[in-house]
Amino acid sequence: GQNIDQPTEMTATEGAIVQINCTYQTSGFNGLFWYQQHAGEAPTFLSYNVLDGLEEKGRFSSFLSRSKGYSYLLLKELQMKDSASYLCAVSNAGNNRKLIWGLGTSLAVNP
Amino acid sequence: DTEVTQTPKHLVMGMTNKKSLKCEQHMGHRAMYWYKQKAKKPPELMFVYSYEKLSINESVPSRFSPECPNSSLLNLHLHALQPEDSALYLCASNWGANTGELFFGEGSRLTVL
């Protein structure tokens, strides 16, 4: 089957660093996405990894290890506005390529 | 223009009503999607259009009927819905079916009474 696991909830303090993990088992692999979704709003794209390694984009970084079926999203210098749900999604391979979504990690940033 | 625009933002309808959700993008994207999202759940794929042709239907009940009049527009026609169909309906687009990042609209919040 196809499965993506990420923690349900996390809490962190303003100014700190938090790492949100995602493990996946899919039929083929064609890239991993991280999206941010604030309550009541649409998801917005954060990052895309298709090769192993770290992709850095400002305060956000994303890491991928294909051999381990593992990714993480690293958020630095946390701000209150980072309180949101973070969704890990994997694009599988083949003719019927589609995005497999994790259930999301709800991050609460406290002052 | 890097926006996906959805109308209406909110819709309340009875189970016997017929209504439509509309989506528009002018980024030249060739793939457009309808997703359904319930509270605290990830988006659930309903339909994918690629080059104006329906390429994926995720076994969605026929009371949901998609339409792609042209490469910039995507509609979702609703008829005889059930209360459990109440959800946030998200339209998205990108350059190719299930390739690359998705650009989402703000969604249409649907309540079926």
Coordinates of N, CA and C in Angstrom, one line a residue:
Chain A
G1 N 0.8 -1.2 0.0 CA 0.0 0.0 0.0 C 0.9 1.2 0.0
Q2 N 0.2 2.4 0.0 CA 0.9 3.7 0.0 C 0.6 4.4 1.3
N3 N 1.6 4.9 2.0 CA 1.5 5.4 3.3 C 2.4 6.6 3.5
I4 N 1.9 7.6 4.1 CA 2.8 8.7 4.6 C 2.5 9.0 6.0
D5 N 3.5 9.0 6.8 CA 3.4 9.3 8.3 C 4.1 10.6 8.7
Q6 N 3.4 11.4 9.4 CA 4.0 12.6 10.0 C 3.3 12.8 11.4
P7 N 4.0 13.4 12.3 CA 3.3 13.6 13.6 C 2.1 14.5 13.5
T8 N 1.1 14.2 14.4 CA -0.2 14.9 14.3 C -0.1 16.3 14.8
E9 N 0.6 16.5 15.9 CA 0.7 17.8 16.5 C 2.1 18.1 17.0
M10 N 2.6 19.3 17.0 CA 3.8 19.7 17.6 C 3.6 21.1 18.2
T11 N 4.4 21.4 19.2 CA 4.4 22.7 19.8 C 5.8 23.2 19.9
A12 N 6.0 24.5 19.7 CA 7.3 25.1 19.8 C 7.2 26.5 20.3
T13 N 8.3 27.1 20.6 CA 8.4 28.5 21.1 C 8.9 29.5 20.1
E14 N 8.3 30.6 20.1 CA 8.7 31.7 19.2 C 10.2 31.9 19.3
G15 N 10.9 32.0 18.1 CA 12.3 32.1 18.0 C 13.1 30.8 18.0
A16 N 12.5 29.7 18.3 CA 13.2 28.4 18.3 C 13.2 27.8 16.9
I17 N 13.7 26.6 16.9 CA 13.8 25.8 15.6 C 12.9 24.5 15.8
V18 N 12.2 24.1 14.8 CA 11.4 22.9 14.9 C 11.6 22.1 13.7
Q19 N 11.6 20.8 13.8 CA 11.8 19.8 12.7 C 10.6 19.0 12.6
I20 N 9.9 18.9 11.5 CA 8.8 18.1 11.3 C 9.2 17.0 10.3
N21 N 9.0 15.8 10.8 CA 9.4 14.6 10.1 C 8.3 14.0 9.2
C22 N 8.7 13.3 8.2 CA 7.7 12.7 7.3 C 8.4 11.4 6.8
T23 N 7.8 10.3 6.9 CA 8.2 9.0 6.3 C 7.2 8.5 5.4
Y24 N 7.7 7.9 4.3 CA 6.7 7.5 3.3 C 7.1 6.1 2.7
Q25 N 6.0 5.5 2.2 CA 6.1 4.2 1.5 C 5.1 4.3 0.3
T26 N 5.7 4.4 -0.9 CA 4.8 4.6 -2.0 C 5.3 3.7 -3.2
S27 N 4.4 3.6 -4.1 CA 4.7 2.8 -5.3 C 5.4 3.7 -6.3
G28 N 6.8 3.7 -6.1 CA 7.5 4.6 -6.9 C 7.7 6.0 -6.3
F29 N 8.6 6.8 -6.8 CA 8.8 8.1 -6.2 C 9.2 9.1 -7.3
N30 N 8.5 10.2 -7.3 CA 8.8 11.3 -8.3 C 8.8 12.6 -7.6
G31 N 9.2 12.7 -6.3 CA 9.4 13.9 -5.6 C 8.5 14.1 -4.4
L32 N 8.9 14.9 -3.4 CA 8.2 15.1 -2.2 C 8.0 16.6 -2.0
F33 N 6.8 16.9 -1.6 CA 6.4 18.3 -1.5 C 6.1 18.6 0.0
W34 N 6.3 19.8 0.4 CA 5.8 20.3 1.7 C 4.9 21.5 1.4
Y35 N 3.7 21.5 2.0 CA 2.8 22.6 1.9 C 2.5 23.1 3.3
Q36 N 2.2 24.4 3.4 CA 1.7 25.0 4.6 C 0.3 25.4 4.5
Q37 N -0.5 25.1 5.5 CA -2.0 25.5 5.4 C -2.4 26.1 6.7
H38 N -2.8 27.4 6.7 CA -3.3 28.1 7.8 C -4.8 27.7 7.9
A39 N -5.4 27.7 9.1 CA -6.7 27.3 9.3 C -7.7 28.1 8.4
G40 N -8.5 27.4 7.7 CA -9.5 28.0 6.8 C -9.0 28.6 5.5
E41 N -7.7 28.3 5.3 CA -7.1 28.8 4.0 C -6.6 27.7 3.1
A42 N -6.2 28.0 1.9 CA -5.7 27.0 1.0 C -4.3 26.6 1.3
P43 N -3.8 25.5 1.0 CA -2.4 25.1 1.1 C -1.6 26.0 0.2
T44 N -0.4 26.3 0.7 CA 0.6 27.0 -0.1 C 1.9 26.2 -0.2
F45 N 2.5 26.2 -1.3 CA 3.7 25.4 -1.6 C 4.9 26.0 -0.8
L46 N 5.6 25.1 -0.1 CA 6.9 25.5 0.6 C 8.1 25.0 -0.1
S47 N 8.1 23.7 -0.4 CA 9.4 23.1 -0.9 C 9.1 21.9 -1.7
Y48 N 10.1 21.5 -2.5 CA 10.1 20.3 -3.4 C 11.5 19.7 -3.4
N49 N 11.5 18.4 -3.0 CA 12.8 17.6 -3.1 C 12.6 16.4 -4.0
V50 N 13.5 16.2 -4.9 CA 13.4 15.0 -5.7 C 14.8 14.2 -5.6
L51 N 15.8 14.9 -5.3 CA 17.2 14.3 -5.0 C 17.5 14.4 -3.5
D52 N 18.3 13.5 -3.1 CA 18.8 13.5 -1.7 C 19.5 14.8 -1.3
G53 N 19.2 15.2 -0.1 CA 20.0 16.3 0.4 C 19.0 17.4 0.9
L54 N 19.6 18.5 1.2 CA 19.0 19.6 1.9 C 18.7 20.8 0.9
E55 N 17.5 21.3 0.9 CA 17.1 22.4 0.1 C 16.8 23.5 1.1
E56 N 17.4 24.7 1.0 CA 17.2 25.8 1.9 C 16.5 26.9 1.2
K57 N 15.5 27.5 1.9 CA 14.8 28.6 1.3 C 14.4 29.5 2.5
G58 N 15.3 30.5 2.8 CA 15.1 31.4 3.8 C 15.0 30.7 5.2
R59 N 14.0 30.9 6.0 CA 13.9 30.3 7.3 C 13.5 28.8 7.2
F60 N 13.1 28.4 6.0 CA 12.6 27.0 5.9 C 13.6 26.2 5.1
S61 N 13.9 24.9 5.5 CA 14.7 24.0 4.8 C 14.0 22.7 4.7
S62 N 14.2 21.9 3.7 CA 13.7 20.6 3.6 C 14.7 19.6 3.2
F63 N 14.7 18.4 3.8 CA 15.7 17.4 3.6 C 15.0 16.1 3.1
L64 N 15.7 15.4 2.2 CA 15.2 14.1 1.7 C 16.3 13.1 1.7
S65 N 15.9 11.9 2.1 CA 16.7 10.6 2.0 C 15.8 9.6 1.3
R66 N 16.0 9.4 0.0 CA 15.2 8.4 -0.7 C 15.4 7.0 -0.3
S67 N 16.6 6.6 0.1 CA 16.9 5.3 0.5 C 16.1 5.0 1.8
K68 N 15.9 6.0 2.7 CA 15.2 5.8 3.9 C 13.8 6.1 3.9
G69 N 13.3 6.6 2.7 CA 11.9 7.0 2.6 C 11.6 8.1 3.7
Y70 N 12.4 9.1 3.8 CA 12.3 10.0 4.9 C 12.6 11.5 4.4
S71 N 11.8 12.4 5.0 CA 12.1 13.8 4.8 C 11.8 14.5 6.1
Y72 N 12.4 15.7 6.2 CA 12.0 16.6 7.2 C 11.9 18.0 6.7
L73 N 11.1 18.8 7.4 CA 11.0 20.3 7.2 C 11.5 20.9 8.4
L74 N 12.5 21.8 8.2 CA 13.1 22.5 9.3 C 12.7 24.0 9.3
L75 N 12.1 24.5 10.4 CA 11.7 25.9 10.4 C 12.5 26.6 11.5
K76 N 13.2 27.6 11.1 CA 14.1 28.3 12.0 C 13.5 29.7 12.4
E77 N 14.0 30.2 13.5 CA 13.5 31.5 14.0 C 12.0 31.6 13.9
L78 N 11.4 30.7 14.6 CA 9.9 30.6 14.5 C 9.2 31.9 14.9
Q79 N 8.1 32.1 14.1 CA 7.3 33.3 14.4 C 5.9 32.8 14.6
M80 N 5.1 33.6 15.3 CA 3.7 33.2 15.6 C 2.9 32.9 14.3
K81 N 3.2 33.6 13.2 CA 2.5 33.3 12.0 C 2.8 31.9 11.4
D82 N 3.8 31.2 11.9 CA 4.2 29.9 11.5 C 3.2 28.8 12.0
S83 N 2.4 29.2 12.9 CA 1.3 28.3 13.5 C 0.4 27.9 12.3
A84 N 0.4 26.7 12.0 CA -0.3 26.2 10.8 C -0.2 24.7 10.7
S85 N -0.9 24.1 9.7 CA -0.7 22.7 9.5 C 0.3 22.5 8.3
Y86 N 1.2 21.6 8.5 CA 2.3 21.3 7.5 C 2.0 20.0 6.9
L87 N 1.8 20.0 5.6 CA 1.4 18.7 4.9 C 2.6 18.2 4.0
C88 N 2.9 17.0 4.2 CA 3.9 16.3 3.4 C 3.1 15.5 2.3
A89 N 3.6 15.6 1.1 CA 2.9 14.9 0.0 C 4.0 14.3 -1.0
V90 N 3.8 13.1 -1.4 CA 4.7 12.4 -2.3 C 4.0 12.2 -3.6
S91 N 4.7 12.5 -4.7 CA 4.3 12.2 -6.0 C 4.8 10.8 -6.4
N92 N 3.9 9.9 -6.6 CA 4.3 8.5 -7.0 C 4.7 8.4 -8.4
A93 N 5.0 7.3 -8.9 CA 5.5 7.2 -10.3 C 4.5 6.4 -11.1
G94 N 4.7 6.3 -12.4 CA 3.9 5.4 -13.3 C 2.9 6.3 -14.0
N95 N 2.1 5.6 -14.8 CA 1.1 6.2 -15.7 C 0.0 7.0 -14.9
N96 N -0.3 6.5 -13.7 CA -1.3 7.1 -13.0 C -0.7 7.9 -11.8
R97 N 0.2 8.8 -12.2 CA 1.0 9.5 -11.2 C 0.0 10.5 -10.4
K98 N 0.1 10.5 -9.1 CA -0.7 11.4 -8.3 C 0.0 11.7 -7.0
L99 N -0.5 12.7 -6.3 CA 0.1 13.1 -5.1 C -0.6 12.3 -3.9
I100 N 0.2 11.7 -3.1 CA -0.2 11.0 -1.9 C 0.0 11.9 -0.7
W101 N -1.0 12.3 0.0 CA -0.9 13.3 1.1 C -0.8 12.6 2.4
G102 N 0.1 13.2 3.3 CA 0.1 12.8 4.7 C -1.1 13.6 5.4
L103 N -1.4 13.2 6.6 CA -2.5 13.8 7.3 C -2.2 15.2 7.8
G104 N -1.0 15.6 7.8 CA -0.6 17.0 8.2 C -0.2 17.0 9.7
T105 N 0.7 17.9 10.0 CA 1.2 18.2 11.3 C 0.8 19.6 11.7
S106 N 0.0 19.6 12.8 CA -0.5 20.9 13.3 C 0.6 21.5 14.2
L107 N 1.2 22.6 13.8 CA 2.2 23.2 14.6 C 1.7 24.5 15.3
A108 N 1.8 24.5 16.6 CA 1.5 25.7 17.4 C 2.7 26.3 17.9
V109 N 2.9 27.6 17.6 CA 4.0 28.4 18.1 C 3.5 29.3 19.2
N110 N 4.1 29.1 20.4 CA 3.8 29.9 21.6 C 4.7 31.0 21.8
P111 N 4.3 32.1 22.4 CA 5.2 33.2 22.7 C 6.2 32.8 23.8
Chain B
D1 N 0.1 37.3 -13.4 CA -1.0 36.9 -12.6 C -0.7 35.5 -12.1
T2 N -0.5 35.4 -10.8 CA -0.1 34.1 -10.2 C -1.2 33.5 -9.3
E3 N -2.5 33.9 -9.6 CA -3.6 33.5 -8.8 C -4.5 32.5 -9.4
V4 N -5.1 31.7 -8.5 CA -6.2 30.8 -8.9 C -7.4 31.4 -8.2
T5 N -8.4 31.8 -8.9 CA -9.6 32.5 -8.3 C -10.8 31.5 -8.3
Q6 N -11.4 31.4 -7.1 CA -12.5 30.5 -7.0 C -13.7 31.4 -6.5
T7 N -14.9 31.0 -7.1 CA -16.2 31.7 -6.7 C -17.3 30.6 -6.6
P8 N -18.2 30.7 -5.7 CA -18.2 31.7 -4.6 C -17.3 31.2 -3.5
K9 N -17.0 32.1 -2.6 CA -16.2 31.7 -1.4 C -17.0 30.9 -0.4
H10 N -18.3 31.2 -0.3 CA -19.2 30.4 0.6 C -20.4 30.1 -0.2
L11 N -21.0 28.9 0.0 CA -22.2 28.5 -0.6 C -23.0 27.6 0.4
V12 N -24.2 27.9 0.5 CA -25.2 27.1 1.3 C -26.2 26.6 0.4
M13 N -26.5 25.3 0.3 CA -27.5 24.8 -0.6 C -28.3 23.7 0.1
G14 N -29.5 23.5 -0.4 CA -30.3 22.4 0.0 C -30.0 21.2 -0.8
M15 N -30.5 20.1 -0.4 CA -30.2 18.8 -1.0 C -30.8 18.7 -2.4
T16 N -31.8 19.5 -2.7 CA -32.5 19.5 -4.0 C -32.0 20.5 -5.0
N17 N -31.1 21.4 -4.5 CA -30.6 22.5 -5.3 C -29.6 22.0 -6.4
K18 N -29.4 22.9 -7.4 CA -28.3 22.7 -8.4 C -27.5 24.0 -8.3
K19 N -26.2 23.8 -8.1 CA -25.3 25.0 -8.0 C -24.0 24.6 -8.7
S20 N -23.2 25.6 -8.9 CA -21.9 25.4 -9.6 C -20.8 26.2 -8.8
L21 N -19.6 25.5 -8.7 CA -18.4 26.2 -8.3 C -17.6 26.5 -9.5
K22 N -16.9 27.7 -9.4 CA -16.1 28.1 -10.6 C -14.7 28.4 -10.2
C23 N -13.8 28.1 -11.1 CA -12.3 28.3 -10.9 C -11.7 28.9 -12.1
E24 N -10.8 29.8 -12.0 CA -10.2 30.5 -13.1 C -8.7 30.7 -12.8
Q25 N -7.8 30.4 -13.8 CA -6.4 30.8 -13.7 C -5.9 31.3 -15.0
H26 N -5.0 32.2 -14.9 CA -4.4 32.8 -16.2 C -2.9 32.7 -16.2
M27 N -2.4 31.6 -15.6 CA -1.0 31.3 -15.6 C -0.5 30.5 -16.7
G28 N -1.4 30.1 -17.6 CA -1.1 29.2 -18.7 C -0.9 27.7 -18.3
H29 N -1.4 27.4 -17.1 CA -1.3 26.0 -16.6 C -2.2 25.1 -17.5
R30 N -1.7 23.9 -17.7 CA -2.4 23.0 -18.6 C -3.2 21.9 -17.8
A31 N -2.9 21.9 -16.5 CA -3.6 20.9 -15.6 C -4.4 21.6 -14.6
M32 N -5.6 21.2 -14.3 CA -6.5 21.8 -13.3 C -7.1 20.7 -12.5
Y33 N -7.3 20.9 -11.2 CA -7.7 19.9 -10.3 C -8.9 20.4 -9.4
W34 N -9.7 19.5 -9.0 CA -10.7 19.7 -7.9 C -10.3 18.8 -6.7
Y35 N -10.2 19.4 -5.5 CA -10.0 18.7 -4.3 C -11.1 19.0 -3.4
K36 N -11.4 18.0 -2.5 CA -12.3 18.2 -1.4 C -11.5 18.1 -0.1
Q37 N -11.8 19.0 0.9 CA -11.1 18.9 2.1 C -12.0 19.1 3.3
K38 N -12.0 18.1 4.2 CA -12.7 18.2 5.4 C -11.8 18.7 6.5
A39 N -12.4 19.2 7.6 CA -11.6 19.8 8.7 C -10.6 18.8 9.2
K40 N -9.3 19.3 9.4 CA -8.2 18.5 10.0 C -7.9 17.3 9.2
K41 N -8.2 17.3 7.9 CA -7.8 16.2 7.0 C -7.0 16.8 5.8
P42 N -6.2 16.0 5.1 CA -5.6 16.5 3.9 C -6.5 16.7 2.8
P43 N -6.1 17.4 1.7 CA -7.0 17.5 0.5 C -7.2 16.1 -0.1
E44 N -8.4 15.9 -0.6 CA -8.7 14.6 -1.2 C -9.0 14.8 -2.7
L45 N -8.2 14.2 -3.6 CA -8.3 14.5 -5.0 C -9.7 14.0 -5.5
M46 N -10.3 14.8 -6.3 CA -11.6 14.4 -7.0 C -11.4 14.2 -8.5
F47 N -10.9 15.3 -9.1 CA -10.8 15.2 -10.6 C -9.5 15.9 -11.0
V48 N -9.0 15.4 -12.2 CA -7.9 16.1 -12.8 C -8.2 16.3 -14.3
Y49 N -8.0 17.5 -14.7 CA -8.1 17.8 -16.2 C -6.7 18.1 -16.7
S50 N -6.4 17.5 -17.8 CA -5.1 17.8 -18.5 C -5.4 18.2 -19.9
Y51 N -4.9 19.4 -20.3 CA -5.2 19.9 -21.6 C -6.7 19.8 -21.9
E52 N -7.5 20.2 -21.0 CA -8.9 20.3 -21.1 C -9.7 19.0 -21.2
K53 N -8.9 17.9 -21.0 CA -9.6 16.6 -21.0 C -9.5 16.0 -19.6
L54 N -10.6 15.3 -19.2 CA -10.6 14.7 -17.9 C -9.7 13.5 -17.9
S55 N -8.7 13.5 -17.1 CA -7.7 12.5 -17.0 C -7.8 11.6 -15.8
I56 N -8.3 12.1 -14.7 CA -8.5 11.3 -13.5 C -9.8 11.7 -12.9
N57 N -10.6 10.6 -12.6 CA -11.8 10.8 -11.8 C -11.7 9.8 -10.7
E58 N -11.5 10.3 -9.4 CA -11.3 9.4 -8.3 C -12.6 8.8 -7.8
S59 N -13.3 8.1 -8.7 CA -14.5 7.4 -8.3 C -15.5 8.4 -7.5
V60 N -15.6 9.6 -8.0 CA -16.5 10.6 -7.4 C -17.9 10.3 -7.7
P61 N -18.9 10.4 -6.8 CA -20.3 10.2 -7.1 C -20.7 11.2 -8.2
S62 N -21.7 10.7 -9.0 CA -22.2 11.5 -10.2 C -22.9 12.8 -9.8
R63 N -23.2 13.0 -8.5 CA -23.8 14.2 -8.1 C -22.8 15.4 -8.2
F64 N -21.5 15.1 -8.4 CA -20.5 16.0 -8.7 C -20.1 15.9 -10.2
S65 N -20.3 17.0 -10.9 CA -20.0 16.9 -12.4 C -19.0 18.0 -12.8
P66 N -17.8 17.6 -13.2 CA -16.8 18.6 -13.5 C -17.0 19.0 -15.0
E67 N -16.5 20.2 -15.3 CA -16.5 20.7 -16.7 C -15.3 21.6 -16.9
C68 N -14.6 21.5 -18.0 CA -13.5 22.4 -18.3 C -13.8 23.1 -19.6
P69 N -14.4 24.2 -19.6 CA -14.8 24.9 -20.9 C -13.6 25.3 -21.7
N70 N -12.5 25.7 -21.1 CA -11.3 26.1 -21.8 C -10.1 25.9 -20.8
S71 N -8.9 26.2 -21.3 CA -7.7 25.9 -20.5 C -7.6 26.8 -19.2
S72 N -8.4 27.8 -19.2 CA -8.4 28.7 -18.0 C -9.5 28.5 -17.0
L73 N -10.5 27.8 -17.4 CA -11.7 27.7 -16.5 C -12.0 26.2 -16.1
L74 N -12.4 26.1 -14.9 CA -12.8 24.8 -14.4 C -14.1 25.0 -13.6
N75 N -15.1 24.2 -13.9 CA -16.4 24.3 -13.1 C -16.6 23.0 -12.4
L76 N -17.4 23.0 -11.3 CA -17.8 21.8 -10.6 C -19.3 22.0 -10.4
H77 N -20.1 21.2 -11.1 CA -21.6 21.3 -11.0 C -22.1 20.4 -9.9
L78 N -23.0 20.9 -9.1 CA -23.4 20.2 -7.9 C -24.9 20.0 -8.0
H79 N -25.3 18.7 -7.7 CA -26.8 18.4 -7.8 C -27.1 17.3 -6.9
A80 N -28.2 17.5 -6.1 CA -28.7 16.5 -5.2 C -27.6 16.0 -4.2
L81 N -26.9 17.0 -3.6 CA -25.8 16.7 -2.7 C -26.4 16.3 -1.3
Q82 N -25.5 15.7 -0.5 CA -25.9 15.2 0.8 C -25.2 16.1 1.8
P83 N -25.7 16.1 3.1 CA -25.0 16.9 4.1 C -23.6 16.5 4.3
E84 N -23.2 15.3 4.1 CA -21.8 14.8 4.3 C -20.9 15.4 3.2
D85 N -21.5 16.0 2.1 CA -20.7 16.6 1.1 C -20.2 18.0 1.5
S86 N -20.7 18.5 2.7 CA -20.2 19.8 3.2 C -18.7 19.7 3.4
A87 N -18.0 20.7 2.9 CA -16.5 20.7 2.9 C -16.0 21.9 2.3
L88 N -14.7 22.0 2.3 CA -14.0 23.1 1.5 C -13.6 22.5 0.2
Y89 N -14.0 23.1 -0.9 CA -13.6 22.6 -2.2 C -12.6 23.5 -2.8
L90 N -11.4 22.8 -3.1 CA -10.2 23.5 -3.5 C -10.0 23.3 -5.0
C91 N -9.7 24.3 -5.7 CA -9.3 24.2 -7.1 C -7.8 24.4 -7.1
A92 N -7.1 23.7 -8.0 CA -5.6 23.9 -8.1 C -5.2 23.8 -9.5
S93 N -4.1 24.3 -9.9 CA -3.6 24.2 -11.2 C -2.0 24.0 -11.2
N94 N -1.5 23.5 -12.2 CA 0.0 23.5 -12.4 C 0.3 23.2 -13.9
W95 N 1.6 23.1 -14.2 CA 2.0 23.0 -15.6 C 1.6 21.7 -16.3
G96 N 1.7 20.6 -15.5 CA 1.3 19.3 -16.0 C 0.7 18.4 -15.0
A97 N -0.1 17.5 -15.4 CA -0.9 16.6 -14.5 C 0.1 16.0 -13.5
N98 N -0.1 16.3 -12.2 CA 0.7 15.7 -11.1 C 2.2 15.9 -11.3
T99 N 2.6 17.0 -11.9 CA 4.0 17.3 -12.0 C 4.2 18.7 -11.5
G100 N 5.1 18.9 -10.5 CA 5.4 20.2 -10.0 C 4.4 20.7 -9.0
E101 N 4.7 21.8 -8.4 CA 3.9 22.4 -7.3 C 2.5 22.7 -7.8
L102 N 1.6 22.6 -6.9 CA 0.2 23.0 -7.1 C 0.0 24.4 -6.7
F103 N -0.8 25.2 -7.4 CA -1.2 26.5 -7.0 C -2.7 26.4 -6.7
F104 N -3.0 26.6 -5.4 CA -4.4 26.5 -5.0 C -5.1 27.8 -5.0
G105 N -6.4 27.7 -5.3 CA -7.3 28.8 -5.0 C -7.7 28.8 -3.5
E106 N -8.4 29.9 -3.1 CA -8.7 30.0 -1.7 C -9.8 29.1 -1.2
G107 N -10.5 28.4 -2.2 CA -11.5 27.5 -1.8 C -12.9 28.0 -1.8
S108 N -13.8 27.1 -1.9 CA -15.3 27.4 -1.8 C -15.8 26.6 -0.6
R109 N -16.3 27.3 0.4 CA -16.8 26.6 1.6 C -18.2 26.2 1.4
L110 N -18.5 24.9 1.2 CA -19.9 24.5 0.9 C -20.5 23.9 2.1
T111 N -21.8 24.3 2.3 CA -22.6 23.7 3.4 C -23.9 23.2 2.7
V112 N -24.2 21.9 2.9 CA -25.4 21.3 2.4 C -26.3 21.1 3.6
L113 N -27.5 21.6 3.5 CA -28.5 21.5 4.6 C -29.5 20.4 4.3

